[in-house]
Structures are given as structure tokens and as C-alpha cells.
mmCIF file of C-alpha atoms in Angstrom:
data_model
loop_
_atom_site.group_PDB
_atom_site.id
_atom_site.type_symbol
_atom_site.label_atom_id
_atom_site.label_comp_id
_atom_site.label_asym_id
_atom_site.label_seq_id
_atom_site.Cartn_x
_atom_site.Cartn_y
_atom_site.Cartn_z
ATOM 1 C CA UNK A 1 0.000 0.000 0.000
ATOM 2 C CA UNK A 2 2.726 2.459 0.928
ATOM 3 C CA UNK A 3 4.625 1.458 -2.208
ATOM 4 C CA UNK A 4 1.514 2.347 -4.212
ATOM 5 C CA UNK A 5 1.588 5.814 -2.653
ATOM 6 C CA UNK A 6 5.299 6.311 -3.287
ATOM 7 C CA UNK A 7 5.196 4.979 -6.865
ATOM 8 C CA UNK A 8 2.397 7.445 -7.597
ATOM 9 C CA UNK A 9 4.783 10.238 -6.600
ATOM 10 C CA UNK A 10 2.273 11.561 -4.089
ATOM 11 C CA UNK A 11 3.896 14.189 -1.869
ATOM 12 C CA UNK A 12 0.925 14.837 0.399
ATOM 13 C CA UNK A 13 -0.567 13.137 3.450
ATOM 14 C CA UNK A 14 -2.431 9.823 3.238
ATOM 15 C CA UNK A 15 -4.468 8.682 6.231
ATOM 16 C CA UNK A 16 -5.501 5.014 5.987
ATOM 17 C CA UNK A 17 -7.650 2.856 8.261
ATOM 18 C CA UNK A 18 -8.776 -0.731 7.584
ATOM 19 C CA UNK A 19 -10.755 -3.082 9.825
ATOM 20 C CA UNK A 20 -11.867 -6.565 8.776
ATOM 21 C CA UNK A 21 -15.274 -7.145 10.341
ATOM 22 C CA UNK A 22 -14.906 -10.922 10.426
ATOM 23 C CA UNK A 23 -11.414 -11.360 11.820
ATOM 24 C CA UNK A 24 -10.843 -8.076 13.639
ATOM 25 C CA UNK A 25 -7.661 -7.532 11.607
ATOM 26 C CA UNK A 26 -6.747 -3.840 11.671
ATOM 27 C CA UNK A 27 -4.306 -1.746 9.666
ATOM 28 C CA UNK A 28 -3.830 1.948 10.374
ATOM 29 C CA UNK A 29 -1.147 4.277 9.091
ATOM 30 C CA UNK A 30 -0.438 7.859 8.081
ATOM 31 C CA UNK A 31 2.089 8.260 5.259
ATOM 32 C CA UNK A 32 3.755 11.549 4.332
ATOM 33 C CA UNK A 33 6.513 12.094 1.767
ATOM 34 C CA UNK A 34 7.702 8.501 1.832
ATOM 35 C CA UNK A 35 7.693 8.215 5.626
ATOM 36 C CA UNK A 36 5.291 6.877 8.232
ATOM 37 C CA UNK A 37 3.917 9.405 10.703
ATOM 38 C CA UNK A 38 3.790 8.221 14.321
ATOM 39 C CA UNK A 39 0.293 7.359 15.560
ATOM 40 C CA UNK A 40 -1.643 7.650 17.846
ATOM 41 C CA UNK A 41 -2.957 10.263 17.981
ATOM 42 C CA UNK A 42 -4.421 10.055 14.517
ATOM 43 C CA UNK A 43 -4.057 13.001 12.139
ATOM 44 C CA UNK A 44 -7.009 15.371 11.699
ATOM 45 C CA UNK A 45 -8.361 16.192 8.253
ATOM 46 C CA UNK A 46 -11.164 18.399 6.981
ATOM 47 C CA UNK A 47 -14.207 16.128 7.139
ATOM 48 C CA UNK A 48 -16.124 17.769 4.273
ATOM 49 C CA UNK A 49 -19.268 15.732 3.547
ATOM 50 C CA UNK A 50 -18.041 12.780 5.616
ATOM 51 C CA UNK A 51 -19.439 14.725 8.591
ATOM 52 C CA UNK A 52 -22.932 13.930 7.284
ATOM 53 C CA UNK A 53 -22.628 10.420 8.709
ATOM 54 C CA UNK A 54 -22.407 11.815 12.274
ATOM 55 C CA UNK A 55 -25.323 14.161 11.481
ATOM 56 C CA UNK A 56 -27.416 11.197 10.312
ATOM 57 C CA UNK A 57 -26.622 9.246 13.487
ATOM 58 C CA UNK A 58 -27.542 12.196 15.727
ATOM 59 C CA UNK A 59 -30.841 12.640 13.874
ATOM 60 C CA UNK A 60 -31.746 8.933 14.069
ATOM 61 C CA UNK A 61 -30.966 8.989 17.779
ATOM 62 C CA UNK A 62 -33.711 11.577 18.290
ATOM 63 C CA UNK A 63 -36.504 10.297 16.073
ATOM 64 C CA UNK A 64 -38.519 7.091 16.018
ATOM 65 C CA UNK A 65 -37.706 5.998 12.498
ATOM 66 C CA UNK A 66 -40.263 3.168 12.563
ATOM 67 C CA UNK A 67 -43.054 5.708 13.097
ATOM 68 C CA UNK A 68 -41.985 8.154 10.392
ATOM 69 C CA UNK A 69 -44.717 8.525 7.754
ATOM 70 C CA UNK A 70 -43.712 7.254 4.333
ATOM 71 C CA UNK A 71 -42.110 10.059 2.292
ATOM 72 C CA UNK A 72 -41.989 12.328 5.349
ATOM 73 C CA UNK A 73 -39.942 15.497 5.132
ATOM 74 C CA UNK A 74 -37.415 14.159 7.626
ATOM 75 C CA UNK A 75 -36.891 10.937 5.651
ATOM 76 C CA UNK A 76 -36.649 12.874 2.390
ATOM 77 C CA UNK A 77 -33.962 15.195 3.755
ATOM 78 C CA UNK A 78 -32.023 12.283 5.246
ATOM 79 C CA UNK A 79 -31.959 10.637 1.831
ATOM 80 C CA UNK A 80 -30.953 13.891 0.110
ATOM 81 C CA UNK A 81 -28.179 14.511 2.637
ATOM 82 C CA UNK A 82 -26.603 11.077 2.189
ATOM 83 C CA UNK A 83 -27.282 10.151 -1.439
ATOM 84 C CA UNK A 84 -26.893 13.631 -2.949
ATOM 85 C CA UNK A 85 -24.585 15.116 -0.311
ATOM 86 C CA UNK A 86 -26.900 18.071 0.165
ATOM 87 C CA UNK A 87 -25.844 20.864 2.504
ATOM 88 C CA UNK A 88 -29.316 22.421 2.782
ATOM 89 C CA UNK A 89 -30.851 19.092 3.893
ATOM 90 C CA UNK A 90 -28.095 18.791 6.508
ATOM 91 C CA UNK A 91 -28.933 22.213 7.921
ATOM 92 C CA UNK A 92 -32.685 21.494 7.865
ATOM 93 C CA UNK A 93 -32.226 18.280 9.826
ATOM 94 C CA UNK A 94 -29.997 19.901 12.440
ATOM 95 C CA UNK A 95 -32.297 22.910 12.817
ATOM 96 C CA UNK A 96 -35.568 20.952 12.971
ATOM 97 C CA UNK A 97 -34.585 17.698 14.685
ATOM 98 C CA UNK A 98 -31.613 18.686 16.865
ATOM 99 C CA UNK A 99 -31.621 22.390 17.760
ATOM 100 C CA UNK A 100 -32.042 25.525 15.596
ATOM 101 C CA UNK A 101 -28.944 27.142 17.134
ATOM 102 C CA UNK A 102 -26.839 24.375 18.676
ATOM 103 C CA UNK A 103 -27.488 21.578 16.181
ATOM 104 C CA UNK A 104 -23.843 21.136 15.101
ATOM 105 C CA UNK A 105 -22.664 21.100 18.719
ATOM 106 C CA UNK A 106 -25.141 18.321 19.517
ATOM 107 C CA UNK A 107 -23.606 16.261 16.706
ATOM 108 C CA UNK A 108 -20.176 16.918 18.215
ATOM 109 C CA UNK A 109 -21.347 15.900 21.693
ATOM 110 C CA UNK A 110 -22.723 12.624 20.336
ATOM 111 C CA UNK A 111 -19.404 11.830 18.659
ATOM 112 C CA UNK A 112 -17.482 12.654 21.837
ATOM 113 C CA UNK A 113 -19.772 10.301 23.747
ATOM 114 C CA UNK A 114 -18.774 7.561 21.288
ATOM 115 C CA UNK A 115 -15.109 8.297 22.020
ATOM 116 C CA UNK A 116 -14.330 9.980 18.693
ATOM 117 C CA UNK A 117 -12.006 12.707 19.933
ATOM 118 C CA UNK A 118 -11.040 14.110 16.523
ATOM 119 C CA UNK A 119 -14.546 14.481 15.081
ATOM 120 C CA UNK A 120 -16.568 17.670 15.395
ATOM 121 C CA UNK A 121 -18.959 19.998 13.598
ATOM 122 C CA UNK A 122 -18.693 23.610 14.724
ATOM 123 C CA UNK A 123 -21.244 25.354 12.512
ATOM 124 C CA UNK A 124 -24.015 24.995 9.971
ATOM 125 C CA UNK A 125 -23.289 24.678 6.245
ATOM 126 C CA UNK A 126 -25.019 27.802 4.912
ATOM 127 C CA UNK A 127 -22.676 30.571 3.666
ATOM 128 C CA UNK A 128 -21.687 32.913 6.471
ATOM 129 C CA UNK A 129 -22.775 30.536 9.246
ATOM 130 C CA UNK A 130 -21.082 31.537 12.506
ATOM 131 C CA UNK A 131 -18.429 29.356 14.085
ATOM 132 C CA UNK A 132 -20.170 28.171 17.257
ATOM 133 C CA UNK A 133 -17.053 26.888 19.038
ATOM 134 C CA UNK A 134 -13.360 26.247 18.507
ATOM 135 C CA UNK A 135 -12.233 22.691 19.124
ATOM 136 C CA UNK A 136 -8.739 21.548 19.985
ATOM 137 C CA UNK A 137 -8.303 17.826 19.395
ATOM 138 C CA UNK A 138 -5.386 15.398 19.709
ATOM 139 C CA UNK A 139 -5.175 15.318 15.922
ATOM 140 C CA UNK A 140 -5.271 19.027 15.166
ATOM 141 C CA UNK A 141 -2.754 19.893 17.878
ATOM 142 C CA UNK A 142 0.043 17.878 16.269
ATOM 143 C CA UNK A 143 2.934 19.963 14.975
ATOM 144 C CA UNK A 144 4.736 17.274 12.960
ATOM 145 C CA UNK A 145 2.193 16.945 10.150
ATOM 146 C CA UNK A 146 -0.267 19.568 8.921
ATOM 147 C CA UNK A 147 -3.371 19.148 6.778
ATOM 148 C CA UNK A 148 -4.865 22.649 7.194
ATOM 149 C CA UNK A 149 -8.075 21.226 8.713
ATOM 150 C CA UNK A 150 -11.246 23.300 8.511
ATOM 151 C CA UNK A 151 -12.215 24.841 11.892
ATOM 152 C CA UNK A 152 -15.870 24.087 11.024
ATOM 153 C CA UNK A 153 -15.602 20.323 10.541
ATOM 154 C CA UNK A 154 -12.889 17.762 11.160
ATOM 155 C CA UNK A 155 -12.421 14.038 11.612
ATOM 156 C CA UNK A 156 -9.726 11.383 11.222
ATOM 157 C CA UNK A 157 -9.511 8.100 9.294
ATOM 158 C CA UNK A 158 -9.698 6.016 12.473
ATOM 159 C CA UNK A 159 -12.666 8.014 13.809
ATOM 160 C CA UNK A 160 -14.649 7.482 10.608
ATOM 161 C CA UNK A 161 -13.590 3.856 10.498
ATOM 162 C CA UNK A 162 -14.701 3.300 14.090
ATOM 163 C CA UNK A 163 -18.064 4.906 13.322
ATOM 164 C CA UNK A 164 -18.679 2.503 10.435
ATOM 165 C CA UNK A 165 -17.645 -0.435 12.631
ATOM 166 C CA UNK A 166 -20.242 0.714 15.182
ATOM 167 C CA UNK A 167 -22.910 0.982 12.458
ATOM 168 C CA UNK A 168 -22.148 -2.512 11.178
ATOM 169 C CA UNK A 169 -22.106 -4.107 14.626
ATOM 170 C CA UNK A 170 -25.385 -2.386 15.446
ATOM 171 C CA UNK A 171 -27.081 -3.581 12.240
ATOM 172 C CA UNK A 172 -25.790 -7.161 12.365
ATOM 173 C CA UNK A 173 -25.726 -8.013 16.072
ATOM 174 C CA UNK A 174 -27.424 -5.195 17.909
ATOM 175 C CA UNK A 175 -24.084 -3.965 19.258
ATOM 176 C CA UNK A 176 -22.166 -0.787 18.504
ATOM 177 C CA UNK A 177 -24.496 2.208 18.383
ATOM 178 C CA UNK A 178 -27.420 0.246 19.828
ATOM 179 C CA UNK A 179 -25.347 -0.381 22.961
ATOM 180 C CA UNK A 180 -24.004 3.182 23.118
ATOM 181 C CA UNK A 181 -27.494 4.700 22.754
ATOM 182 C CA UNK A 182 -29.851 2.050 24.216
ATOM 183 C CA UNK A 183 -33.495 2.632 23.387
ATOM 184 C CA UNK A 184 -32.563 5.533 21.110
ATOM 185 C CA UNK A 185 -30.864 3.816 18.164
ATOM 186 C CA UNK A 186 -32.120 0.395 17.118
ATOM 187 C CA UNK A 187 -30.763 -2.399 14.970
ATOM 188 C CA UNK A 188 -33.357 -1.583 12.284
ATOM 189 C CA UNK A 189 -32.323 2.076 12.290
ATOM 190 C CA UNK A 190 -28.683 1.110 11.791
ATOM 191 C CA UNK A 191 -29.653 -1.107 8.864
ATOM 192 C CA UNK A 192 -31.649 1.788 7.413
ATOM 193 C CA UNK A 193 -28.598 4.056 7.693
ATOM 194 C CA UNK A 194 -26.393 1.483 5.955
ATOM 195 C CA UNK A 195 -28.986 1.078 3.205
ATOM 196 C CA UNK A 196 -28.964 4.852 2.658
ATOM 197 C CA UNK A 197 -25.165 4.859 2.519
ATOM 198 C CA UNK A 198 -25.280 2.052 -0.055
ATOM 199 C CA UNK A 199 -27.488 4.277 -2.224
ATOM 200 C CA UNK A 200 -24.707 6.891 -2.321
ATOM 201 C CA UNK A 201 -23.510 5.969 -5.807
ATOM 202 C CA UNK A 202 -20.873 8.117 -7.492
ATOM 203 C CA UNK A 203 -18.996 5.545 -9.580
ATOM 204 C CA UNK A 204 -15.638 6.629 -8.136
ATOM 205 C CA UNK A 205 -13.314 6.192 -5.145
ATOM 206 C CA UNK A 206 -14.265 3.144 -3.023
ATOM 207 C CA UNK A 207 -17.012 2.126 -5.453
ATOM 208 C CA UNK A 208 -14.719 2.130 -8.476
ATOM 209 C CA UNK A 209 -12.248 -0.142 -6.685
ATOM 210 C CA UNK A 210 -14.529 -3.189 -6.579
ATOM 211 C CA UNK A 211 -16.275 -5.341 -9.184
ATOM 212 C CA UNK A 212 -19.797 -4.489 -10.257
ATOM 213 C CA UNK A 213 -22.371 -5.903 -7.877
ATOM 214 C CA UNK A 214 -20.251 -5.537 -4.731
ATOM 215 C CA UNK A 215 -22.161 -3.552 -2.115
ATOM 216 C CA UNK A 216 -20.388 -0.462 -0.776
ATOM 217 C CA UNK A 217 -22.079 1.567 1.983
ATOM 218 C CA UNK A 218 -19.991 4.718 2.106
ATOM 219 C CA UNK A 219 -19.764 8.492 2.364
ATOM 220 C CA UNK A 220 -17.258 10.483 0.385
ATOM 221 C CA UNK A 221 -16.199 14.099 0.732
ATOM 222 C CA UNK A 222 -14.098 16.727 -0.958
ATOM 223 C CA UNK A 223 -13.785 20.505 -0.924
ATOM 224 C CA UNK A 224 -12.709 22.683 -3.877
ATOM 225 C CA UNK A 225 -9.922 25.173 -3.257
ATOM 226 C CA UNK A 226 -9.346 28.600 -4.797
ATOM 227 C CA UNK A 227 -6.703 27.282 -7.195
ATOM 228 C CA UNK A 228 -9.081 25.015 -9.095
ATOM 229 C CA UNK A 229 -8.094 21.851 -7.255
ATOM 230 C CA UNK A 230 -9.365 20.291 -4.055
ATOM 231 C CA UNK A 231 -8.434 20.807 -0.434
ATOM 232 C CA UNK A 232 -9.168 17.223 0.617
ATOM 233 C CA UNK A 233 -10.526 14.001 -0.888
ATOM 234 C CA UNK A 234 -11.852 11.250 1.355
ATOM 235 C CA UNK A 235 -14.057 8.184 1.285
ATOM 236 C CA UNK A 236 -15.064 5.903 4.153
ATOM 237 C CA UNK A 237 -17.406 2.958 4.299
ATOM 238 C CA UNK A 238 -18.131 -0.751 4.449
ATOM 239 C CA UNK A 239 -17.287 -3.071 1.558
ATOM 240 C CA UNK A 240 -19.323 -6.303 1.499
ATOM 241 C CA UNK A 241 -17.268 -9.004 -0.234
ATOM 242 C CA UNK A 242 -17.404 -12.775 -0.845
ATOM 243 C CA UNK A 243 -14.470 -13.291 1.537
ATOM 244 C CA UNK A 244 -15.681 -11.062 4.333
ATOM 245 C CA UNK A 245 -16.821 -7.517 4.966
ATOM 246 C CA UNK A 246 -14.437 -4.750 5.945
ATOM 247 C CA UNK A 247 -14.379 -1.067 6.838
ATOM 248 C CA UNK A 248 -12.048 1.192 4.880
ATOM 249 C CA UNK A 249 -11.381 4.898 5.429
ATOM 250 C CA UNK A 250 -8.898 6.859 3.296
ATOM 251 C CA UNK A 251 -8.124 10.587 3.473
ATOM 252 C CA UNK A 252 -5.830 12.553 1.152
ATOM 253 C CA UNK A 253 -4.375 16.036 1.634
ATOM 254 C CA UNK A 254 -1.692 17.828 -0.333
ATOM 255 C CA UNK A 255 -0.332 21.309 0.201
ATOM 256 C CA UNK A 256 -1.049 23.194 -3.007
ATOM 257 C CA UNK A 257 -4.137 21.137 -3.738
ATOM 258 C CA UNK A 258 -5.352 17.790 -4.982
ATOM 259 C CA UNK A 259 -6.525 17.065 -8.514
ATOM 260 C CA UNK A 260 -9.350 14.704 -9.302
ATOM 261 C CA UNK A 261 -7.704 12.639 -12.034
ATOM 262 C CA UNK A 262 -4.492 11.426 -10.376
ATOM 263 C CA UNK A 263 -5.557 11.689 -6.757
ATOM 264 C CA UNK A 264 -8.983 10.059 -6.990
ATOM 265 C CA UNK A 265 -7.173 7.299 -8.883
ATOM 266 C CA UNK A 266 -4.647 6.953 -6.043
ATOM 267 C CA UNK A 267 -7.419 6.519 -3.485
ATOM 268 C CA UNK A 268 -9.141 4.054 -5.810
ATOM 269 C CA UNK A 269 -5.915 2.056 -6.299
ATOM 270 C CA UNK A 270 -5.387 1.784 -2.537
ATOM 271 C CA UNK A 271 -8.958 0.569 -2.105
ATOM 272 C CA UNK A 272 -8.549 -1.922 -4.967
ATOM 273 C CA UNK A 273 -5.402 -3.348 -3.369
ATOM 274 C CA UNK A 274 -7.382 -4.046 -0.201
ATOM 275 C CA UNK A 275 -10.219 -5.701 -2.126
ATOM 276 C CA UNK A 276 -7.791 -7.876 -4.092
ATOM 277 C CA UNK A 277 -5.946 -8.878 -0.921
ATOM 278 C CA UNK A 278 -9.109 -10.332 0.578
ATOM 279 C CA UNK A 279 -10.531 -11.484 -2.766
ATOM 280 C CA UNK A 280 -7.583 -12.470 -4.991
ATOM 281 C CA UNK A 281 -8.323 -12.414 -8.737
ATOM 282 C CA UNK A 282 -8.573 -15.911 -10.196
ATOM 283 C CA UNK A 283 -5.136 -17.290 -10.965
ATOM 284 C CA UNK A 284 -3.329 -14.703 -8.829
ATOM 285 C CA UNK A 285 -0.808 -15.918 -6.219
ATOM 286 C CA UNK A 286 -1.789 -15.459 -2.563
ATOM 287 C CA UNK A 287 -1.147 -11.946 -1.277
ATOM 288 C CA UNK A 288 1.498 -11.516 1.443
ATOM 289 C CA UNK A 289 0.286 -11.057 4.977
ATOM 290 C CA UNK A 290 -0.050 -7.377 5.950
ATOM 291 C CA UNK A 291 1.565 -6.075 9.112
ATOM 292 C CA UNK A 292 -1.185 -4.638 11.333
ATOM 293 C CA UNK A 293 -0.423 -1.331 12.995
ATOM 294 C CA UNK A 294 -1.777 -0.469 16.459
ATOM 295 C CA UNK A 295 -4.710 1.925 16.277
ATOM 296 C CA UNK A 296 -6.432 4.241 18.745
ATOM 297 C CA UNK A 297 -9.488 2.816 20.431
ATOM 298 C CA UNK A 298 -12.080 1.752 18.856
ATOM 299 C CA UNK A 299 -16.623 15.111 -11.063
ATOM 300 C CA UNK A 300 -19.728 14.279 -8.724
ATOM 301 C CA UNK A 301 -20.772 16.487 -5.846
ATOM 302 C CA UNK A 302 -19.023 16.255 -2.479
#
């Protein structure tokens, strides 16, 4: 994986988190200019639209999804937020379900309760929205690697990975989020959230790394910069494969900007290497065993 990064000539920061949901195998690294960055703590990145997964979880915690009328406004905006990455639906949900002023801070509090120290949302999405709070996290206080993270929304690869692990465990065994928020988030609600995430189809990044027909429940994010490139590209989710399901979260940052062609392809190639490791192409020799790295506790629109 790191050789893939170096051979691509990528001189930015790659944050990578992998967790096999059957075996518990975990691989977590941050790679920068040919070198590994010491972790923990994990490195903070701008979350971009990845933060909509925490918003969705906070909303589902506070509604009874089973009693929502079919085609209700809340359900419609949830679908728009996840499958079309809408910012206005995100604001509507926070204002109307969480709190019209403190909605983003409620999302942050929920993530802190889950132990995700690097994940926060400090303001609404609408242009000119005030910054409601400034958050110092283990990831954004590092001085050895810098990703220029947005003061409005941040996360880390391991935080997003852990969140998807919680969603999966909740949907399959009633663990994860159902244990963290008993009586507030149910197994059926977690399955509903994963089904929404599987409808997020962009034909790129994690999706483009797997054969047609492989289910990928994911949320991507990127932010354009003033130079015509992108500030960050990320994608996190669950890949359901014949040889076991796994969570994968990859974040890219490069000073001076990212460009869709080469850098989306880099993320896709990393994701394809993981898929092929667990599901070797016919006739291919067995892949070498990866070396797990200790981890902290557990163009389309952005």
C-alpha cells in the first residue's frame, strides 16, 4: 500500500484505516513524503461531507424511524443529505430535529460520547454561518504533520472507520451504536442508515475499486480550493465481499491542492489493493500477509 503511494509520486498526506469485520484484523497508518507518521494520535483532516454520517446518526438517535410517515420530510432530507450530499438538507435536519442554534454542537457531543475525539462539527453549512465553538483535538494539535483542517468540521480516518464499525455491529448483532445509545438507536435504524449509505452511488473512489455488484455503503467528501483543485478528498465505508466484509477509510491532503484525475485514482488504487488482498483475482498468487499497525481505540458532488 505504501509502495503504491510512493510509486504514484504523491507528496501529500495519506491517512488510511482498515478493519476486517470478520477477523478483527486492523491496519492503520499515516504516510507523508515517503515516511510513516507516528500514531496515535491520529491526524485530523477536513471532514467535508463525511461529517454527514455523524449528522445522520444524531438525527436517528432523536426520532422514532419506525413511526416516520412514508415520504416524510425528515426521511426525504435524510436521503438527500446522504445520497446527494446536500448541505441544505443537513442544515434542515440539524435545525428541525436537533436544535435551531446548537445543532452542530449536539452532533459533536454525540461523537465525543462515542469516544471519537477528533470528530466535530462547529457550525451549519449555509454561507456565512457563525463558528459556534473552537475545538482543539489530539489530531489538530500535532505539529509534525499539517493538513490545514477546517475549523468548522474535522475528523480522522480512524474516527470514521470506528463509526462505520459501530454501524455494522449495530445492524448485524445489535451492538455498537445500539449499545451506546440504548433505546434511542435500534438495529433496524442502523440497517436503514447502511442502506442509505449504499445508495450513495458516485462511480468513483471506493465504489470504483470493486467489481460491479459488490455492495459499498460509504460516504465520500471533498472541498474545492481557490486554485481550481481540491483541499481534501476522502471516502469511508463498508465493503461487502465474498471473503468477508471490511471497513475502509482513506483521506488525502496535499499542500497546493489535490486534482481529481491522479488523486482520486490513487485513493481508488489503494482501495482496490485491499479488495484484491481479501478477494484475490482468479489465478493470482496469494497476497502476502499485511503487518497490522496499532490503532487508537475503537466530477460528482461532495
